[in-house]
């Protein structure tokens, strides 16, 4: 069993006379961007996720991942190779790649290159929720990205949102709101986002009247395995009725949908007295509002 020691105090009389104060950097030592200290954490984090060379490979991998833009043929090793050969440095650079550039790379033939360029072309058409998720903003997962999109409707509104406005969104607390504000304050990030919006597009989100949103402002959390529909399908259906789908259970949660092998989220919901729906209950609820699965 692994034992993790806990530091409870500093023994000052053991400190050597030549000890130096630890000076935290005011900017990222790799890219020079601003750093932020998360509340309650003893770390500083670079705010230039899409730009910083130290985060570059993982940021691009996340952007191309299945849950973001699902770029078929762009595996982790190929991303690393493209970055190492200086063919790309940001997600926006992916869309500048040519078939000739890719086909001349190690283990990449003409057919693989053709397929990759075709996949990138498909990835240009996305949704606002996937675009936000693909940016890799710290602690902004799929559910939070969807809630941001359905609350603000446009990228411009999210970029300019204040801390207070962001915290009105389901699943967005002070920490996540600060992460979003810090991300869009960083000029390097804005430059990458601008480059992406020049080539990517998504349909406008229809602003519905409250009469068309019977589940407006109700917060749902999904847990366990759903067998009659996919998790994404369930989220989309609930959001189309105005519901907000959060990633964690809190006192603000209205319903928890518990599928097979539901775990700690179900336990927490029961402890808080939150209404729990089975998958059959969710199907019935959706059917009441004209959605069949």
Short mmCIF file of C-alpha atoms in Angstrom, two decimals:
data_model
loop_
_atom_site.label_atom_id
_atom_site.label_comp_id
_atom_site.label_asym_id
_atom_site.label_seq_id
_atom_site.Cartn_x
_atom_site.Cartn_y
_atom_site.Cartn_z
CA UNK A 1 0.00 0.00 0.00
CA UNK A 2 1.34 3.42 -0.96
CA UNK A 3 1.70 5.88 1.92
CA UNK A 4 1.53 9.58 1.06
CA UNK A 5 3.16 11.72 3.77
CA UNK A 6 1.40 14.86 4.97
CA UNK A 7 3.40 17.98 5.86
CA UNK A 8 1.96 19.41 9.08
CA UNK A 9 4.53 22.07 9.97
CA UNK A 10 7.94 23.55 9.19
CA UNK A 11 10.76 22.97 11.68
CA UNK A 12 12.40 26.38 11.47
CA UNK A 13 15.33 25.58 13.78
CA UNK A 14 16.46 22.93 11.27
CA UNK A 15 16.58 25.44 8.42
CA UNK A 16 20.18 26.18 7.30
CA UNK A 17 21.46 29.74 7.54
CA UNK A 18 22.13 29.90 3.79
CA UNK A 19 18.57 28.89 2.80
CA UNK A 20 17.01 31.05 0.10
CA UNK A 21 13.41 32.11 -0.31
CA UNK A 22 11.54 30.38 -3.10
CA UNK A 23 10.66 33.00 -5.68
CA UNK A 24 7.71 32.08 -7.85
CA UNK A 25 7.87 33.22 -11.48
CA UNK A 26 5.48 35.95 -12.63
CA UNK A 27 5.35 34.49 -16.14
CA UNK A 28 5.73 31.07 -17.76
CA UNK A 29 9.46 30.24 -18.10
CA UNK A 30 8.77 28.49 -21.42
CA UNK A 31 6.48 30.87 -23.35
CA UNK A 32 6.43 34.06 -21.23
CA UNK A 33 2.66 34.09 -20.78
CA UNK A 34 0.91 35.04 -17.56
CA UNK A 35 0.64 32.49 -14.76
CA UNK A 36 -2.26 31.95 -12.37
CA UNK A 37 -2.39 30.38 -8.90
CA UNK A 38 -5.53 28.29 -8.37
CA UNK A 39 -7.14 28.94 -5.01
CA UNK A 40 -6.23 26.27 -2.49
CA UNK A 41 -3.37 24.88 -4.61
CA UNK A 42 0.35 25.40 -4.08
CA UNK A 43 1.10 25.63 -7.80
CA UNK A 44 1.31 28.20 -10.56
CA UNK A 45 -0.13 27.33 -13.96
CA UNK A 46 0.62 28.84 -17.35
CA UNK A 47 -2.52 30.34 -18.88
CA UNK A 48 -1.41 29.95 -22.53
CA UNK A 49 -2.57 26.37 -23.04
CA UNK A 50 -2.88 26.49 -26.85
CA UNK A 51 0.30 28.46 -27.37
CA UNK A 52 2.80 27.25 -24.77
CA UNK A 53 5.44 24.91 -26.20
CA UNK A 54 5.47 22.89 -22.96
CA UNK A 55 1.76 22.11 -23.42
CA UNK A 56 1.67 22.09 -27.20
CA UNK A 57 1.53 18.39 -27.99
CA UNK A 58 -1.13 17.56 -25.40
CA UNK A 59 -3.25 20.56 -26.41
CA UNK A 60 -3.28 19.42 -30.04
CA UNK A 61 -3.99 15.81 -29.06
CA UNK A 62 -6.97 17.00 -27.03
CA UNK A 63 -8.23 19.18 -29.88
CA UNK A 64 -8.15 16.22 -32.28
CA UNK A 65 -9.55 13.68 -29.79
CA UNK A 66 -12.74 11.70 -30.34
CA UNK A 67 -14.82 13.76 -27.91
CA UNK A 68 -13.62 17.03 -29.45
CA UNK A 69 -13.16 17.11 -33.23
CA UNK A 70 -12.53 13.40 -33.82
CA UNK A 71 -9.84 13.77 -36.49
CA UNK A 72 -9.52 10.25 -37.87
CA UNK A 73 -5.94 9.24 -38.61
CA UNK A 74 -4.35 11.82 -36.33
CA UNK A 75 -2.98 9.67 -33.54
CA UNK A 76 -0.78 10.74 -30.65
CA UNK A 77 2.45 9.64 -32.32
CA UNK A 78 1.65 11.56 -35.49
CA UNK A 79 0.87 14.71 -33.49
CA UNK A 80 4.24 14.40 -31.74
CA UNK A 81 5.99 13.85 -35.07
CA UNK A 82 4.28 16.87 -36.66
CA UNK A 83 5.27 19.09 -33.73
CA UNK A 84 8.84 17.75 -33.59
CA UNK A 85 9.28 18.43 -37.31
CA UNK A 86 7.87 21.93 -36.75
CA UNK A 87 5.02 21.43 -39.21
CA UNK A 88 2.48 22.48 -36.58
CA UNK A 89 2.64 24.43 -33.33
CA UNK A 90 -1.04 25.12 -32.60
CA UNK A 91 -4.35 23.36 -33.41
CA UNK A 92 -4.98 25.98 -36.12
CA UNK A 93 -1.86 24.79 -37.96
CA UNK A 94 -3.49 21.41 -38.55
CA UNK A 95 -5.73 22.97 -41.17
CA UNK A 96 -2.71 24.37 -43.04
CA UNK A 97 -1.16 20.95 -43.62
CA UNK A 98 -0.89 19.74 -47.20
CA UNK A 99 -1.06 16.23 -48.55
CA UNK A 100 2.51 16.53 -49.83
CA UNK A 101 3.84 17.55 -46.40
CA UNK A 102 2.14 14.64 -44.66
CA UNK A 103 2.90 11.98 -47.30
CA UNK A 104 6.66 12.54 -47.03
CA UNK A 105 6.70 11.86 -43.29
CA UNK A 106 7.94 8.60 -41.83
CA UNK A 107 5.32 5.79 -41.91
CA UNK A 108 2.91 8.02 -43.85
CA UNK A 109 2.09 7.10 -47.44
CA UNK A 110 -0.04 8.91 -49.98
CA UNK A 111 -3.26 7.14 -48.99
CA UNK A 112 -2.82 7.89 -45.28
CA UNK A 113 -2.04 11.51 -46.09
CA UNK A 114 -5.10 11.82 -48.32
CA UNK A 115 -7.33 10.35 -45.59
CA UNK A 116 -5.92 12.67 -42.93
CA UNK A 117 -6.45 15.81 -45.01
CA UNK A 118 -10.01 14.63 -45.72
CA UNK A 119 -10.63 14.10 -41.98
CA UNK A 120 -9.36 17.59 -41.23
CA UNK A 121 -11.72 18.98 -43.83
CA UNK A 122 -14.65 17.25 -42.10
CA UNK A 123 -13.48 18.56 -38.71
CA UNK A 124 -13.92 22.14 -39.92
CA UNK A 125 -17.67 21.72 -39.40
CA UNK A 126 -18.38 21.40 -35.70
CA UNK A 127 -20.60 22.75 -32.93
CA UNK A 128 -19.96 25.61 -30.53
CA UNK A 129 -19.95 23.15 -27.62
CA UNK A 130 -17.29 20.95 -29.24
CA UNK A 131 -15.26 23.99 -30.23
CA UNK A 132 -15.18 25.21 -26.62
CA UNK A 133 -14.35 21.73 -25.31
CA UNK A 134 -11.60 21.32 -27.90
CA UNK A 135 -9.82 24.45 -26.67
CA UNK A 136 -8.75 22.49 -23.59
CA UNK A 137 -9.62 25.15 -21.02
CA UNK A 138 -8.77 23.71 -17.63
CA UNK A 139 -11.73 21.93 -15.97
CA UNK A 140 -14.09 22.68 -18.88
CA UNK A 141 -15.32 19.24 -19.86
CA UNK A 142 -17.98 18.20 -22.36
CA UNK A 143 -20.93 18.98 -20.09
CA UNK A 144 -19.61 22.38 -19.05
CA UNK A 145 -18.79 23.29 -22.66
CA UNK A 146 -22.34 22.39 -23.72
CA UNK A 147 -23.82 24.41 -20.86
CA UNK A 148 -21.70 27.42 -21.83
CA UNK A 149 -22.82 27.15 -25.46
CA UNK A 150 -26.49 26.82 -24.55
CA UNK A 151 -26.32 29.70 -22.07
CA UNK A 152 -24.36 32.27 -24.11
CA UNK A 153 -25.20 31.07 -27.66
CA UNK A 154 -22.08 32.61 -29.29
CA UNK A 155 -18.32 32.36 -28.93
CA UNK A 156 -18.02 36.15 -28.64
CA UNK A 157 -20.36 36.17 -25.64
CA UNK A 158 -18.32 33.48 -23.89
CA UNK A 159 -15.04 35.27 -24.61
CA UNK A 160 -16.31 38.52 -23.07
CA UNK A 161 -18.26 37.01 -20.15
CA UNK A 162 -17.43 38.24 -16.65
CA UNK A 163 -16.73 36.02 -13.67
CA UNK A 164 -20.20 36.77 -12.34
CA UNK A 165 -21.92 35.99 -15.65
CA UNK A 166 -20.03 32.72 -16.04
CA UNK A 167 -21.05 31.56 -12.58
CA UNK A 168 -24.70 31.78 -13.61
CA UNK A 169 -24.04 28.76 -15.84
CA UNK A 170 -24.76 25.30 -14.46
CA UNK A 171 -21.59 23.44 -13.45
CA UNK A 172 -19.48 26.62 -13.45
CA UNK A 173 -18.19 27.71 -10.07
CA UNK A 174 -15.65 30.38 -9.21
CA UNK A 175 -12.61 28.23 -10.04
CA UNK A 176 -13.87 27.20 -13.48
CA UNK A 177 -15.04 30.75 -14.20
CA UNK A 178 -11.54 32.06 -13.43
CA UNK A 179 -10.02 29.44 -15.72
CA UNK A 180 -12.26 30.61 -18.57
CA UNK A 181 -11.58 34.31 -17.97
CA UNK A 182 -7.82 33.70 -17.72
CA UNK A 183 -7.84 31.67 -20.94
CA UNK A 184 -9.55 34.39 -22.95
CA UNK A 185 -7.42 37.16 -21.39
CA UNK A 186 -4.29 35.60 -22.85
CA UNK A 187 -3.48 37.20 -26.21
CA UNK A 188 -1.74 34.10 -27.51
CA UNK A 189 -4.87 32.04 -26.91
CA UNK A 190 -7.02 34.64 -28.65
CA UNK A 191 -4.70 34.52 -31.67
CA UNK A 192 -5.07 30.74 -31.91
CA UNK A 193 -8.85 30.95 -31.47
CA UNK A 194 -8.99 33.58 -34.21
CA UNK A 195 -7.01 31.31 -36.52
CA UNK A 196 -9.41 28.46 -35.83
CA UNK A 197 -12.54 30.52 -36.43
CA UNK A 198 -11.19 31.56 -39.84
CA UNK A 199 -11.46 27.96 -41.06
CA UNK A 200 -14.00 26.32 -38.73
CA UNK A 201 -17.73 26.87 -38.59
CA UNK A 202 -20.77 25.70 -36.65
CA UNK A 203 -24.52 26.23 -36.89
CA UNK A 204 -26.05 29.07 -34.91
CA UNK A 205 -27.81 27.93 -31.76
CA UNK A 206 -31.52 28.58 -31.99
CA UNK A 207 -32.76 30.80 -29.19
CA UNK A 208 -36.00 29.19 -28.07
CA UNK A 209 -38.81 30.76 -26.08
CA UNK A 210 -39.38 29.52 -22.55
CA UNK A 211 -42.57 27.81 -23.78
CA UNK A 212 -40.44 25.52 -25.96
CA UNK A 213 -38.16 24.58 -23.06
CA UNK A 214 -40.18 22.55 -20.55
CA UNK A 215 -37.05 21.58 -18.59
CA UNK A 216 -35.55 25.08 -18.57
CA UNK A 217 -33.09 25.73 -15.73
CA UNK A 218 -33.40 22.17 -14.40
CA UNK A 219 -30.03 20.56 -13.76
CA UNK A 220 -29.48 16.88 -14.55
CA UNK A 221 -26.48 14.66 -13.84
CA UNK A 222 -25.97 11.36 -15.69
CA UNK A 223 -24.20 8.47 -13.97
CA UNK A 224 -23.71 4.80 -14.72
CA UNK A 225 -24.14 3.01 -18.05
CA UNK A 226 -27.16 3.79 -20.21
CA UNK A 227 -28.34 0.87 -22.37
CA UNK A 228 -31.23 2.37 -24.36
CA UNK A 229 -29.30 5.40 -25.60
CA UNK A 230 -25.78 6.76 -25.60
CA UNK A 231 -24.63 9.28 -23.01
CA UNK A 232 -24.23 11.92 -25.71
CA UNK A 233 -27.72 11.22 -27.06
CA UNK A 234 -29.20 11.62 -23.57
CA UNK A 235 -27.36 14.90 -23.01
CA UNK A 236 -28.48 16.28 -26.35
CA UNK A 237 -32.10 15.30 -25.74
CA UNK A 238 -32.19 16.91 -22.30
CA UNK A 239 -30.48 20.08 -23.52
CA UNK A 240 -32.94 20.39 -26.40
CA UNK A 241 -35.67 20.68 -23.76
CA UNK A 242 -33.79 23.41 -21.91
CA UNK A 243 -32.18 21.27 -19.22
CA UNK A 244 -28.60 21.76 -18.14
CA UNK A 245 -26.43 18.65 -17.84
CA UNK A 246 -23.74 18.92 -15.20
CA UNK A 247 -20.76 16.67 -14.59
CA UNK A 248 -21.04 16.56 -10.81
CA UNK A 249 -23.75 16.42 -8.16
CA UNK A 250 -24.38 19.44 -5.94
CA UNK A 251 -27.20 21.00 -3.96
CA UNK A 252 -28.22 22.76 -7.18
CA UNK A 253 -28.87 19.44 -8.97
CA UNK A 254 -32.55 18.66 -9.64
CA UNK A 255 -32.31 15.10 -11.03
CA UNK A 256 -29.71 12.35 -11.20
CA UNK A 257 -30.23 9.78 -13.94
CA UNK A 258 -28.78 6.49 -12.68
CA UNK A 259 -27.90 3.82 -15.21
CA UNK A 260 -26.29 0.44 -14.57
CA UNK A 261 -23.41 0.39 -12.08
CA UNK A 262 -24.05 3.95 -10.90
CA UNK A 263 -21.46 4.91 -8.32
CA UNK A 264 -20.58 7.78 -6.03
CA UNK A 265 -22.77 10.32 -7.83
CA UNK A 266 -25.85 8.24 -7.02
CA UNK A 267 -24.76 7.90 -3.40
CA UNK A 268 -24.24 11.65 -3.10
CA UNK A 269 -27.64 12.34 -4.68
CA UNK A 270 -29.32 10.05 -2.16
CA UNK A 271 -27.46 11.73 0.71
CA UNK A 272 -28.62 15.16 -0.50
CA UNK A 273 -32.20 14.03 -1.09
CA UNK A 274 -32.02 14.70 -4.84
CA UNK A 275 -34.58 13.01 -7.10
CA UNK A 276 -33.19 9.95 -8.87
CA UNK A 277 -34.47 8.75 -12.25
CA UNK A 278 -33.80 5.31 -13.68
CA UNK A 279 -33.00 5.08 -17.38
CA UNK A 280 -36.61 3.99 -17.97
CA UNK A 281 -37.72 7.08 -16.07
CA UNK A 282 -35.59 9.27 -18.32
CA UNK A 283 -37.03 7.62 -21.44
CA UNK A 284 -40.56 8.27 -20.14
CA UNK A 285 -39.71 11.89 -19.33
CA UNK A 286 -38.34 12.49 -22.81
CA UNK A 287 -41.37 10.77 -24.38
CA UNK A 288 -43.69 13.12 -22.47
CA UNK A 289 -42.05 15.96 -24.37
CA UNK A 290 -42.09 14.33 -27.78
CA UNK A 291 -38.62 12.76 -27.87
CA UNK A 292 -38.40 9.02 -28.53
CA UNK A 293 -35.25 6.94 -28.25
#
